[in-house]
Coordinates of C-alpha atoms in Angstrom, one line a residue:
M2 CA 0.0 0.0 -0.1
A3 CA 2.8 2.4 0.9
V4 CA 4.6 1.5 -2.3
T5 CA 1.4 2.3 -4.3
A6 CA 1.0 5.6 -2.5
L7 CA 4.6 6.4 -3.2
L8 CA 4.2 5.5 -6.9
V9 CA 1.1 7.6 -7.1
A10 CA 2.8 10.4 -5.4
L11 CA 5.7 10.1 -7.7
L12 CA 3.5 10.0 -10.7
L13 CA 1.8 13.2 -9.6
T14 CA 5.2 14.7 -8.9
V15 CA 6.2 14.0 -12.5
V16 CA 3.0 15.5 -13.9
S17 CA 3.3 18.5 -11.7
S18 CA 7.0 18.9 -12.8
G19 CA 5.8 18.9 -16.5
A20 CA 3.3 21.6 -15.6
L21 CA 6.1 23.5 -14.0
I22 CA 8.3 23.2 -17.1
L23 CA 5.4 24.4 -19.2
N24 CA 4.8 27.5 -17.1
L25 CA 8.5 28.3 -17.0
S26 CA 8.5 28.1 -20.8
R27 CA 5.5 30.5 -20.9
L28 CA 7.4 32.8 -18.5
N29 CA 10.4 32.9 -20.8
A30 CA 8.2 33.6 -23.8
S31 CA 6.5 36.5 -21.9
R32 CA 10.0 37.8 -21.0
A33 CA 11.1 37.8 -24.7
E34 CA 7.8 39.5 -25.7
V35 CA 8.4 42.2 -23.1
T36 CA 11.9 42.8 -24.6
R37 CA 10.6 43.0 -28.2
I38 CA 7.8 45.4 -27.3
N39 CA 10.1 47.7 -25.5
S40 CA 12.4 47.6 -28.6
V41 CA 9.5 48.7 -30.8
L42 CA 8.5 51.6 -28.5
M43 CA 12.2 52.8 -28.5
L44 CA 12.3 52.7 -32.3
V45 CA 9.0 54.5 -32.7
S46 CA 10.2 57.3 -30.3
E47 CA 13.3 57.7 -32.4
L48 CA 11.3 57.7 -35.6
H49 CA 9.0 60.4 -34.2
E50 CA 12.0 62.6 -33.2
A51 CA 13.5 62.1 -36.6
I52 CA 10.4 63.1 -38.7
R53 CA 9.9 66.1 -36.5
A54 CA 13.4 67.1 -37.0
A55 CA 13.0 66.7 -40.7
E56 CA 9.9 68.9 -40.8
T57 CA 11.6 71.6 -38.6
G58 CA 14.6 71.7 -40.9
Q59 CA 12.4 72.0 -44.0
R60 CA 10.3 74.8 -42.5
G61 CA 13.3 76.7 -41.4
F62 CA 14.9 76.4 -44.8
L63 CA 11.7 77.6 -46.6
L64 CA 11.4 80.5 -44.3
T65 CA 15.0 81.7 -44.1
G66 CA 16.8 79.9 -46.9
E67 CA 19.7 79.1 -44.6
Q68 CA 21.6 75.8 -45.4
R69 CA 21.9 74.8 -41.7
Y70 CA 18.1 74.1 -41.7
L71 CA 18.5 72.2 -44.9
A72 CA 21.3 70.1 -43.3
T73 CA 19.0 69.3 -40.4
Y74 CA 16.3 68.1 -42.9
Q75 CA 18.9 66.0 -44.9
Q76 CA 20.3 64.4 -41.8
A77 CA 17.0 63.4 -40.3
T78 CA 15.6 61.8 -43.5
P79 CA 17.9 58.6 -43.4
R80 CA 17.1 58.3 -39.6
V81 CA 13.5 58.2 -40.5
W82 CA 13.9 55.4 -42.9
A83 CA 16.2 53.4 -40.7
N84 CA 14.0 53.6 -37.7
L85 CA 10.9 52.8 -39.7
S86 CA 12.4 49.7 -41.3
A87 CA 13.7 48.4 -37.9
A88 CA 10.2 49.0 -36.4
E89 CA 8.5 47.0 -39.3
R90 CA 10.9 44.1 -38.6
A91 CA 10.3 44.2 -34.9
V92 CA 6.4 44.3 -34.8
R93 CA 4.5 41.0 -34.6
I94 CA 1.0 41.9 -33.5
Q95 CA -1.4 42.1 -36.5
E96 CA -2.9 45.4 -35.3
Q97 CA 0.6 47.0 -34.9
V98 CA 1.7 45.7 -38.3
A99 CA -1.3 47.6 -39.8
R100 CA -0.5 50.7 -37.9
V101 CA 3.2 50.6 -38.9
A102 CA 2.1 50.0 -42.6
N103 CA -0.2 53.0 -42.3
L104 CA 2.6 54.9 -40.7
R105 CA 4.9 54.1 -43.7
A106 CA 2.4 55.5 -46.1
L107 CA 2.0 58.7 -44.1
I108 CA 5.8 59.1 -43.8
E109 CA 6.2 58.5 -47.5
S110 CA 3.7 61.2 -48.3
K111 CA 5.3 63.5 -45.7
L112 CA 8.8 63.1 -47.0
D113 CA 7.6 63.5 -50.5
E114 CA 5.9 66.8 -49.4
L115 CA 9.0 67.9 -47.7
A116 CA 11.3 67.1 -50.6
N117 CA 8.9 68.6 -53.2
T118 CA 8.6 72.0 -51.3
V119 CA 12.4 72.1 -50.7
A120 CA 12.9 71.4 -54.5
L121 CA 10.2 74.0 -55.3
N122 CA 11.7 76.6 -53.0
R123 CA 14.9 76.6 -55.2
R124 CA 12.8 77.6 -58.2
N125 CA 10.1 79.7 -56.7
Q126 CA 10.0 80.5 -53.0
N127 CA 6.5 82.0 -53.2
A128 CA 5.1 78.8 -54.7
A129 CA 6.8 76.8 -52.0
L130 CA 5.3 79.0 -49.3
E131 CA 1.9 78.6 -50.9
V132 CA 2.2 74.9 -50.6
V133 CA 3.1 75.2 -46.9
R134 CA 0.1 77.6 -46.3
S135 CA -2.2 74.8 -47.7
D136 CA -1.8 73.0 -44.3
A137 CA -1.5 69.8 -46.3
G138 CA 1.9 69.1 -44.5
Q139 CA 0.5 70.0 -41.1
Q140 CA -2.4 67.6 -41.6
L141 CA 0.0 64.8 -42.6
M142 CA 2.1 65.5 -39.5
E143 CA -0.9 65.4 -37.3
Q144 CA -1.9 62.0 -38.8
I145 CA 1.7 60.8 -38.2
D146 CA 1.5 62.0 -34.6
T147 CA -1.8 60.2 -34.1
T148 CA -0.6 57.0 -35.7
I149 CA 2.6 57.0 -33.6
R150 CA 0.6 57.7 -30.5
G151 CA -1.6 54.8 -31.3
I152 CA 1.4 52.5 -31.8
R153 CA 3.0 53.6 -28.6
D154 CA -0.2 53.4 -26.6
A155 CA -1.1 49.9 -27.9
G156 CA 2.6 48.9 -27.3
S157 CA 2.5 50.2 -23.8
Q158 CA -0.8 48.5 -23.1
H159 CA 0.6 45.2 -24.5
L160 CA 3.7 45.8 -22.3
A161 CA 1.6 46.1 -19.3
A162 CA -0.4 43.1 -20.2
Q163 CA 2.8 41.1 -20.8
S164 CA 4.1 42.2 -17.5
A165 CA 0.9 41.1 -15.7
Q166 CA 1.0 37.8 -17.7
E167 CA 4.7 37.3 -16.7
Q168 CA 3.8 37.7 -12.9
T169 CA 0.9 35.3 -13.4
D170 CA 3.2 32.7 -15.0
A171 CA 5.6 33.2 -12.1
A172 CA 2.7 32.7 -9.6
W173 CA 1.6 29.6 -11.4
A174 CA 5.2 28.3 -11.4
T175 CA 5.4 28.9 -7.7
G176 CA 2.0 27.1 -7.1
V177 CA 3.1 24.2 -9.2
A178 CA 6.4 24.0 -7.3
L179 CA 4.5 24.1 -3.9
L180 CA 2.2 21.3 -5.3
S181 CA 5.2 19.2 -6.2
G182 CA 6.7 19.9 -2.7
S183 CA 3.4 18.8 -1.1
L184 CA 3.4 15.6 -3.1
A185 CA 6.9 15.0 -2.2
L186 CA 6.1 15.6 1.5
V187 CA 3.3 12.9 1.2
S188 CA 5.8 10.5 -0.3
A189 CA 8.2 11.4 2.5
I190 CA 10.8 12.7 0.1
L191 CA 11.5 15.9 1.9
G192 CA 14.8 16.4 0.2
V193 CA 13.2 16.4 -3.2
M194 CA 10.4 18.8 -2.1
T195 CA 13.0 21.3 -0.8
L196 CA 15.1 21.1 -4.0
V197 CA 12.0 21.7 -6.3
K198 CA 10.9 24.6 -4.1
K199 CA 14.3 26.3 -4.1
R200 CA 14.5 25.9 -7.9
A201 CA 11.1 27.4 -8.4
Q202 CA 11.9 30.3 -6.1
S203 CA 15.2 30.8 -7.9
R204 CA 13.4 31.0 -11.2
L205 CA 10.8 33.4 -9.8
F206 CA 13.5 35.6 -8.5
E207 CA 15.3 35.4 -11.8
A208 CA 12.1 36.4 -13.7
E209 CA 11.5 39.3 -11.4
E210 CA 15.1 40.4 -11.8
R211 CA 15.0 40.3 -15.5
F212 CA 11.8 42.3 -15.5
R213 CA 13.4 44.8 -13.2
N214 CA 16.5 45.0 -15.5
L215 CA 14.2 45.6 -18.5
A216 CA 12.3 48.3 -16.7
E217 CA 15.5 49.9 -15.6
K218 CA 16.7 50.3 -19.1
I219 CA 13.6 51.8 -20.6
E220 CA 14.2 55.5 -21.7
E221 CA 10.7 56.6 -20.6
G222 CA 9.8 56.9 -17.0
F223 CA 8.2 53.6 -16.0
W224 CA 6.2 53.4 -12.7
V225 CA 3.9 51.2 -10.8
S226 CA 1.4 52.5 -8.3
D227 CA -1.7 51.8 -6.3
P228 CA -4.2 54.7 -6.8
R229 CA -6.2 53.6 -3.8
S230 CA -3.3 54.6 -1.4
S231 CA -1.5 56.9 -3.8
T232 CA 1.6 54.7 -3.2
L233 CA 4.4 54.3 -5.6
L234 CA 5.4 50.7 -5.7
Y235 CA 8.1 51.1 -8.3
I236 CA 9.8 53.6 -10.4
N237 CA 12.8 53.2 -12.8
P238 CA 15.9 55.4 -13.2
A239 CA 14.4 57.3 -16.1
F240 CA 11.4 58.4 -13.9
E241 CA 14.0 59.6 -11.3
R242 CA 16.0 61.5 -14.1
I243 CA 12.9 63.0 -15.7
W244 CA 11.6 64.3 -12.3
G245 CA 15.1 65.4 -11.1
R246 CA 14.4 63.7 -7.7
S247 CA 15.9 60.6 -6.2
R248 CA 13.9 57.4 -6.1
Q249 CA 14.3 57.1 -2.3
A250 CA 12.7 60.6 -1.9
L251 CA 9.9 59.7 -4.1
Y252 CA 9.3 56.4 -2.4
E253 CA 9.3 58.0 1.0
N254 CA 6.9 60.9 0.0
A255 CA 4.1 59.6 -2.0
H256 CA 2.9 63.1 -2.9
L257 CA 6.3 64.5 -4.0
W258 CA 5.7 63.7 -7.7
R259 CA 2.4 65.6 -7.6
E260 CA 4.0 68.5 -5.8
A261 CA 6.5 68.8 -8.6
I262 CA 3.6 69.6 -11.1
V263 CA 3.2 73.4 -11.6
P264 CA 0.5 74.7 -9.2
Q265 CA -2.1 75.7 -11.9
E266 CA -2.3 72.1 -13.2
R267 CA -1.7 70.2 -10.0
E268 CA -5.3 69.8 -9.0
R269 CA -6.5 68.9 -12.4
V270 CA -3.9 66.2 -12.8
S271 CA -4.4 64.8 -9.3
R272 CA -8.2 64.6 -9.8
S273 CA -7.8 62.9 -13.2
Y274 CA -5.4 60.3 -11.8
S275 CA -7.8 59.5 -8.9
E276 CA -10.8 59.2 -11.1
H277 CA -9.4 57.5 -14.3
A278 CA -6.3 55.5 -13.4
M279 CA -8.2 52.3 -12.5
S280 CA -10.4 52.5 -15.7
G281 CA -7.4 53.0 -18.0
A282 CA -8.6 56.5 -19.2
Y283 CA -5.7 58.4 -17.6
D284 CA -3.7 60.2 -20.2
E285 CA -2.5 63.7 -19.3
T286 CA 0.1 66.3 -20.4
Y287 CA 1.4 68.8 -17.9
Q288 CA 4.5 70.7 -16.7
I289 CA 6.6 70.0 -13.8
T290 CA 9.3 72.0 -11.9
R291 CA 12.5 69.9 -11.3
S292 CA 14.7 70.3 -8.3
D293 CA 17.0 72.5 -10.3
G294 CA 14.1 74.9 -11.1
S295 CA 13.9 74.0 -14.8
L296 CA 10.4 73.3 -16.3
R297 CA 9.8 70.2 -18.3
W298 CA 6.7 69.0 -20.3
I299 CA 5.5 65.5 -19.3
R300 CA 3.0 63.2 -21.0
D301 CA 1.8 60.6 -18.4
R302 CA -0.4 57.6 -19.1
C303 CA -1.2 54.4 -17.1
W304 CA -3.2 51.2 -17.4
P305 CA -4.8 49.0 -14.8
V306 CA -3.4 45.4 -14.1
H307 CA -5.9 42.7 -12.9
D308 CA -5.2 39.3 -11.5
E309 CA -6.5 36.0 -12.9
N310 CA -9.8 36.7 -11.0
E311 CA -10.2 40.0 -12.7
Q312 CA -9.6 41.8 -9.5
F313 CA -7.7 45.1 -9.7
G314 CA -4.2 45.0 -8.5
Y315 CA -2.3 48.1 -9.4
V316 CA -1.5 50.4 -12.4
V317 CA 1.5 50.6 -14.6
G318 CA 2.4 53.8 -16.3
I319 CA 4.7 55.5 -18.8
A320 CA 5.9 59.1 -18.3
E321 CA 7.6 60.8 -21.3
D322 CA 9.6 64.0 -21.3
I323 CA 8.1 65.8 -24.4
T324 CA 9.9 69.1 -23.7
Q325 CA 11.8 69.1 -27.0
M326 CA 8.7 68.0 -28.9
R327 CA 6.7 70.9 -27.4
A328 CA 9.6 73.3 -28.1
A329 CA 9.6 72.0 -31.8
Q330 CA 5.8 72.5 -32.0
D331 CA 6.1 76.0 -30.5
A332 CA 8.9 76.9 -32.9
L333 CA 6.8 75.5 -35.8
A334 CA 3.9 77.6 -34.7
N335 CA 6.1 80.7 -34.5
L336 CA 7.4 80.0 -38.1
N337 CA 3.9 79.6 -39.4
A338 CA 2.8 82.8 -37.7
D339 CA 5.7 84.6 -39.1
L340 CA 5.1 83.0 -42.5
E341 CA 1.4 84.1 -42.4
Q342 CA 2.5 87.7 -41.5
R343 CA 5.0 87.7 -44.4
V344 CA 2.3 86.4 -46.8
E345 CA -0.1 89.2 -45.6
D346 CA 2.6 91.8 -46.1
R347 CA 3.3 90.6 -49.6
T348 CA -0.4 90.4 -50.4
R349 CA -0.9 93.9 -49.3
A350 CA 2.2 95.0 -51.5
L351 CA 0.6 93.2 -54.4
V352 CA -2.7 94.9 -53.9
E353 CA -0.9 98.2 -53.9
V354 CA 1.0 97.3 -57.1
N355 CA -2.3 96.3 -58.8
R356 CA -3.9 99.5 -57.7
E357 CA -1.0 101.5 -59.3
L358 CA -1.2 99.3 -62.4
D359 CA -4.9 100.1 -62.7
A360 CA -4.2 103.8 -62.4
F361 CA -1.4 103.4 -65.0
A362 CA -3.8 101.7 -67.4
Y363 CA -6.4 104.4 -66.9
S364 CA -3.7 107.0 -67.6
I365 CA -2.8 105.2 -70.8
S366 CA -6.3 104.9 -72.1
H367 CA -7.4 108.5 -71.3
D368 CA -4.3 110.8 -71.0
L369 CA -2.0 109.4 -73.8
R370 CA -4.6 108.5 -76.4
A371 CA -6.0 112.1 -76.7
P372 CA -2.5 113.6 -77.7
L373 CA -2.0 110.8 -80.1
R374 CA -5.3 111.4 -81.9
S375 CA -4.3 115.1 -82.1
M376 CA -0.9 114.2 -83.5
Q377 CA -2.4 111.9 -86.2
G378 CA -5.1 114.5 -87.0
Y379 CA -2.6 117.3 -87.4
A380 CA -0.4 115.1 -89.5
E381 CA -3.2 114.3 -91.8
A382 CA -4.3 118.0 -92.0
L383 CA -0.7 119.1 -92.7
S384 CA -0.4 116.6 -95.5
E385 CA -3.8 117.5 -97.0
D386 CA -3.6 121.3 -96.7
F387 CA 0.1 121.9 -97.3
G388 CA 1.3 118.8 -99.0
D389 CA 2.4 120.5 -102.2
S390 CA 4.4 123.1 -100.4
L391 CA 6.1 120.6 -98.0
G392 CA 8.1 118.9 -100.8
P393 CA 8.9 115.2 -101.0
E394 CA 11.1 115.2 -97.7
G395 CA 8.4 117.2 -95.7
Q396 CA 5.7 114.8 -96.9
H397 CA 7.9 111.8 -96.0
Y398 CA 8.3 113.2 -92.4
T399 CA 4.5 113.9 -92.2
K400 CA 3.7 110.3 -93.1
R401 CA 6.3 109.1 -90.5
I402 CA 4.7 111.2 -87.9
G403 CA 1.2 109.6 -88.8
A404 CA 2.7 106.2 -88.9
A405 CA 4.4 106.6 -85.5
A406 CA 1.2 107.7 -84.0
M407 CA -0.8 104.8 -85.4
R408 CA 2.0 102.4 -84.0
M409 CA 1.6 104.2 -80.6
E410 CA -2.2 103.7 -80.7
D411 CA -1.8 100.1 -81.6
L412 CA 0.7 99.7 -78.7
I413 CA -1.7 101.3 -76.2
Q414 CA -4.6 99.0 -77.5
D415 CA -2.4 96.0 -76.9
I416 CA -1.3 97.1 -73.4
L417 CA -4.9 97.7 -72.4
A418 CA -5.8 94.3 -73.8
Y419 CA -3.1 92.7 -71.8
S420 CA -4.0 94.6 -68.7
R421 CA -7.7 93.7 -68.9
L422 CA -6.8 89.9 -69.2
A423 CA -4.9 90.3 -65.9
K424 CA -7.8 91.7 -63.8
E425 CA -11.1 90.9 -65.5
Q426 CA -13.0 87.6 -64.8
V427 CA -12.8 85.2 -67.8
S428 CA -15.7 82.8 -67.8
V429 CA -15.5 79.7 -70.0
R430 CA -18.2 77.5 -71.5
P431 CA -18.4 74.9 -74.4
E432 CA -17.6 76.8 -77.6
S433 CA -17.1 75.7 -81.2
L434 CA -13.4 76.1 -82.0
E435 CA -14.2 75.8 -85.7
A436 CA -16.9 78.7 -85.6
D437 CA -14.4 80.9 -83.7
L438 CA -11.7 80.2 -86.3
D439 CA -14.0 80.8 -89.2
Q440 CA -15.0 84.2 -87.7
V441 CA -11.4 85.2 -87.3
L442 CA -10.5 84.3 -90.8
T443 CA -13.5 86.3 -92.1
D444 CA -12.3 89.3 -90.1
L445 CA -8.8 88.9 -91.4
A446 CA -9.8 88.4 -95.0
P447 CA -8.4 91.8 -96.2
E448 CA -5.1 91.2 -94.5
I449 CA -4.9 87.7 -95.8
A450 CA -5.6 88.9 -99.3
A451 CA -3.0 91.6 -99.1
A452 CA -0.3 89.3 -97.9
G453 CA -1.2 86.7 -100.4
A454 CA -1.4 84.1 -97.7
M455 CA -2.5 80.5 -98.1
I456 CA -4.3 79.2 -95.0
S457 CA -5.5 75.6 -94.8
V458 CA -7.6 74.1 -91.9
Q459 CA -8.0 70.4 -91.2
R460 CA -11.6 70.1 -90.3
P461 CA -13.6 69.3 -88.2
L462 CA -12.3 71.1 -85.1
P463 CA -13.6 70.0 -81.7
E464 CA -15.5 72.0 -79.2
V465 CA -13.6 73.3 -76.1
Q466 CA -14.1 75.0 -72.8
S467 CA -13.2 78.7 -73.7
N468 CA -14.3 82.3 -73.8
R469 CA -15.5 83.3 -77.2
A470 CA -14.0 86.8 -77.3
V471 CA -10.6 85.8 -75.7
V472 CA -10.0 82.7 -77.8
R473 CA -10.8 84.7 -81.0
Q474 CA -8.2 87.3 -79.9
V475 CA -5.7 84.5 -79.4
L476 CA -6.4 83.0 -82.9
N477 CA -6.1 86.5 -84.4
N478 CA -2.8 87.1 -82.9
L479 CA -1.3 83.6 -83.9
I480 CA -2.5 83.9 -87.5
T481 CA -1.3 87.5 -87.9
N482 CA 1.9 86.5 -86.4
G483 CA 2.3 83.6 -88.8
M484 CA 1.6 86.0 -91.8
K485 CA 4.0 88.6 -90.6
F486 CA 7.2 86.8 -89.8
V487 CA 8.1 85.4 -93.3
A488 CA 11.3 85.9 -95.3
P489 CA 11.3 88.8 -97.8
G490 CA 9.7 87.8 -101.1
E491 CA 7.9 84.7 -99.7
K492 CA 4.1 84.2 -99.4
P493 CA 2.8 83.1 -96.0
I494 CA 1.6 79.5 -95.9
L495 CA -0.3 78.5 -92.7
M496 CA -1.8 75.1 -91.7
I497 CA -4.2 74.9 -88.8
H498 CA -5.2 71.6 -87.2
A499 CA -6.2 70.1 -83.8
E500 CA -5.6 66.9 -81.9
R501 CA -7.1 65.4 -78.8
R502 CA -4.7 64.9 -75.7
L503 CA -6.5 63.1 -72.9
S504 CA -8.9 65.7 -71.5
Y505 CA -7.4 68.6 -73.5
V506 CA -7.5 69.7 -77.1
R507 CA -4.3 71.0 -78.8
L508 CA -4.6 73.5 -81.7
W509 CA -1.6 73.9 -83.9
V510 CA -0.9 76.9 -86.1
E511 CA 2.1 76.0 -88.4
D512 CA 3.8 78.5 -90.7
N513 CA 6.6 78.8 -93.2
G514 CA 8.1 81.8 -91.5
I515 CA 11.6 82.7 -90.4
G516 CA 11.4 80.4 -87.2
V517 CA 12.7 81.0 -83.7
S518 CA 16.0 79.6 -82.3
P519 CA 15.6 77.4 -79.2
E520 CA 17.5 79.9 -77.0
H521 CA 14.9 82.6 -77.8
Q522 CA 11.7 80.6 -77.5
G523 CA 11.4 81.1 -73.7
R524 CA 11.1 84.9 -74.0
I525 CA 9.0 85.5 -77.1
F526 CA 5.8 85.1 -74.9
D527 CA 7.0 88.0 -72.5
P528 CA 5.7 91.5 -73.1
F529 CA 7.8 93.7 -75.4
Q530 CA 10.2 91.0 -76.3
R531 CA 11.2 91.5 -80.0
L532 CA 13.8 89.5 -81.9
H533 CA 13.7 91.9 -84.9
G534 CA 13.6 95.6 -85.4
V535 CA 10.2 97.3 -86.0
E536 CA 11.4 98.5 -89.5
A537 CA 11.8 94.8 -90.6
Y538 CA 8.7 93.3 -88.9
P539 CA 6.2 95.9 -87.5
G540 CA 4.3 95.2 -84.2
T541 CA 4.2 96.1 -80.6
G542 CA 5.8 93.0 -79.1
I543 CA 2.8 92.1 -77.0
G544 CA 0.8 89.8 -79.2
L545 CA 2.3 86.6 -78.0
A546 CA 2.3 87.8 -74.4
I547 CA -1.5 88.2 -74.8
V548 CA -1.7 84.7 -76.1
R549 CA 0.0 83.2 -73.1
R550 CA -1.9 85.2 -70.5
A551 CA -5.2 84.6 -72.2
M552 CA -4.6 80.8 -72.2
M553 CA -3.7 80.9 -68.6
R554 CA -6.9 82.8 -67.7
M555 CA -8.9 80.1 -69.6
G556 CA -7.1 77.2 -67.8
G557 CA -5.0 76.3 -70.8
A558 CA -1.5 76.5 -71.9
S559 CA 0.6 77.7 -75.0
G560 CA 3.9 77.0 -76.5
I561 CA 6.2 76.8 -79.7
E562 CA 8.2 74.2 -81.6
S563 CA 10.6 75.8 -84.0
Q564 CA 14.1 76.0 -85.5
H565 CA 15.7 79.1 -87.1
G566 CA 14.8 79.3 -90.8
Q567 CA 12.5 76.3 -90.7
G568 CA 9.2 77.8 -89.8
S569 CA 7.3 77.6 -86.5
R570 CA 4.6 75.5 -84.9
F571 CA 2.6 77.4 -82.3
W572 CA 0.2 75.5 -80.1
I573 CA -2.5 76.2 -77.6
E574 CA -4.3 73.8 -75.3
L575 CA -7.8 74.1 -73.9
R576 CA -10.0 71.7 -71.9
A577 CA -12.3 69.5 -74.1
A578 CA -15.9 70.7 -74.0
E579 CA -17.3 67.6 -72.3
Q580 CA -14.9 68.1 -69.2
G581 CA -17.3 70.2 -67.2
D582 CA -20.1 72.8 -67.1
E583 CA -19.7 76.5 -67.4
D584 CA -16.9 77.7 -65.1
E585 CA -15.1 80.8 -64.2
C586 CA -11.2 81.0 -64.3
A587 CA -9.3 83.5 -62.3
A588 CA -5.6 84.1 -62.2

């Protein structure tokens, strides 16, 4: 009977030992998971710091143009990718994998936005500042902040859960070891019981020691507390460093950490901790005064830990020093405010310039045209009334005076047309490009006949989104330009055709003229840019400038393909008629 009892006891001991090994295995797995989660949290913190540094460098460079800000941006970008890749390799939990994948997409968009504005700033600072003002970059940064906060919160919660699981596994290991000891006592094997118990206690102590070592190395302040008694059960060195007070002092005075909070926020934080810590809803940001008198910004969160019976035990928390982050946010806010002020100042300056231009246009249309008409009238009267007595040379001079007055009148008309395109609203609607071209050709029939020009049109031409009066002016300018700039003795030959390009229609006006060298093609659409003297090719130098501005106001574009001596192919692009209803374009 005793032998049977002993065998049963030994069998139960073997079973309990197997259970002990299983629990110890689970304990080791929990310990490894805690280490991995802490690694992810550290990588995400470094990633957050790097992306913030990249944005601060970009904003500083856009605002000041100083290379030291650009260097900060360039140094931070590789750190962002390195930390992100390391975090992607470290995460295991499916929800965290999804969050990190979402974070990668946001960071790619953010870094693209930073790179694009830096590149754009080198070409056009105003355009880069307009992109910044759109708040698209700020919205991306807020989404990145939210996503990182979600990763860190979920990681911290999982860390707390794993810590609780580790303690539960340790408790189970202790229980199994005690059971084995009891069975050994029943079987009168006191020595075996003692050995098993010591080994279990040794492993429990080892687990607690490793957990403590892990907590001691976390860069954030890690703390364990019982809100029912406001007692700090454990704090790590980072907590001691952040608060600037020794752990011994914090242990001895349970209210010392609250007393460090600035007075105006102390009551709010204390009440929030008492009311929300046990429910897991505690997440506060506040300032503390360290023992050296310096102020630090703290983000403090905690989560409740329950035992296997779902009974509340204590709370574990993470306290982060976010002073640098707040400083960066304040600096960014100041930069944005300064940027807004500069934009307002420039806007006011532009308004004043436009007002002066309006006054100048009024002066041209009223003050200059009257003397020109008098000059032209007197020249005609002089030629009619005293032509015979003036002689050939006098008549020549009189004609030149009249011609100069007419050229000046044409120049004023073109300047006024160019000015109107800059400030008047240009509404567009579906229009027949073919009907507009036919009307222009009808209006230009005398000039076409006088020049002996041959103009062919490949029909049909599609409908486009345009303004009838404006597009006719554009066609008039392109056709007269093609008839004007031909070599001496040659007859102008023009071919007009259109082609569809996705949602746009491109109209070509090809001529057999003298052509334009590539190095000059960029400036012929600027006002008053002439490549030839007025004696060789008359005109005001504004016709192509009107073309470009008119196309911009209608939401289109213009350009040229040409070689010197080989003719030119001018083109304009407008949206196809089926792309939308009536619209209004403004510069």
